[in-house]
């Protein structure tokens, strides 16, 4: 009898903890708000030759001076990747302003047309259980 009572208490405890975690998950999904910075875009410029340390600093300073470019600028070899607010400046405008500030031989990286319209969320697949469950909870509470 004592063993059955202990097993029953253990199973009820596990079930209670599971329900508590599920309630916390539902609460978190229901209170999640859309990302405010949904207008941040990543762009890339390919240069003809690699940068040294001085030219890396110079290119970062010139990009920071362009309105709409965010502080995250990555310079590796001959590629510059930067984040910008696409409500303020698009990648063509940033590229044109950078080329006007210096004598560079570079080209703007343009995504191929077959990849441009492809959804790229690595976490949620629209036909997956996680996506459907999240949408259901958001629909119920919002």
Tab-separated table of N, CA and C in Angstrom, residues 9-21:
chain	number	residue	atom	x	y	z
A	9	UNK	N	1.695	9.732	-5.596
A	9	UNK	CA	2.166	11.088	-5.275
A	9	UNK	C	3.213	11.544	-6.289
A	10	UNK	N	4.122	10.649	-6.674
A	10	UNK	CA	5.154	10.993	-7.663
A	10	UNK	C	4.519	11.317	-9.012
A	11	UNK	N	3.560	10.497	-9.459
A	11	UNK	CA	2.902	10.757	-10.749
A	11	UNK	C	2.115	12.058	-10.720
A	12	UNK	N	1.407	12.323	-9.634
A	12	UNK	CA	0.665	13.587	-9.531
A	12	UNK	C	1.617	14.784	-9.487
A	13	UNK	N	2.766	14.637	-8.846
A	13	UNK	CA	3.750	15.717	-8.810
A	13	UNK	C	4.296	16.003	-10.208
A	14	UNK	N	4.620	14.951	-10.933
A	14	UNK	CA	5.132	15.118	-12.310
A	14	UNK	C	4.068	15.747	-13.194
A	15	UNK	N	2.830	15.300	-13.063
A	15	UNK	CA	1.739	15.875	-13.844
A	15	UNK	C	1.541	17.349	-13.485
A	16	UNK	N	1.597	17.682	-12.207
A	16	UNK	CA	1.447	19.073	-11.772
A	16	UNK	C	2.550	19.967	-12.311
A	17	UNK	N	3.777	19.468	-12.257
A	17	UNK	CA	4.897	20.246	-12.796
A	17	UNK	C	4.740	20.429	-14.305
A	18	UNK	N	4.316	19.386	-15.006
A	18	UNK	CA	4.081	19.485	-16.456
A	18	UNK	C	3.018	20.513	-16.784
A	19	UNK	N	1.919	20.501	-16.028
A	19	UNK	CA	0.857	21.489	-16.251
A	19	UNK	C	1.340	22.904	-15.952
A	20	UNK	N	2.148	23.047	-14.918
A	20	UNK	CA	2.705	24.361	-14.592
A	20	UNK	C	3.590	24.874	-15.728
A	21	UNK	N	4.465	24.025	-16.249
A	21	UNK	CA	5.315	24.428	-17.382
A	21	UNK	C	4.486	24.775	-18.607
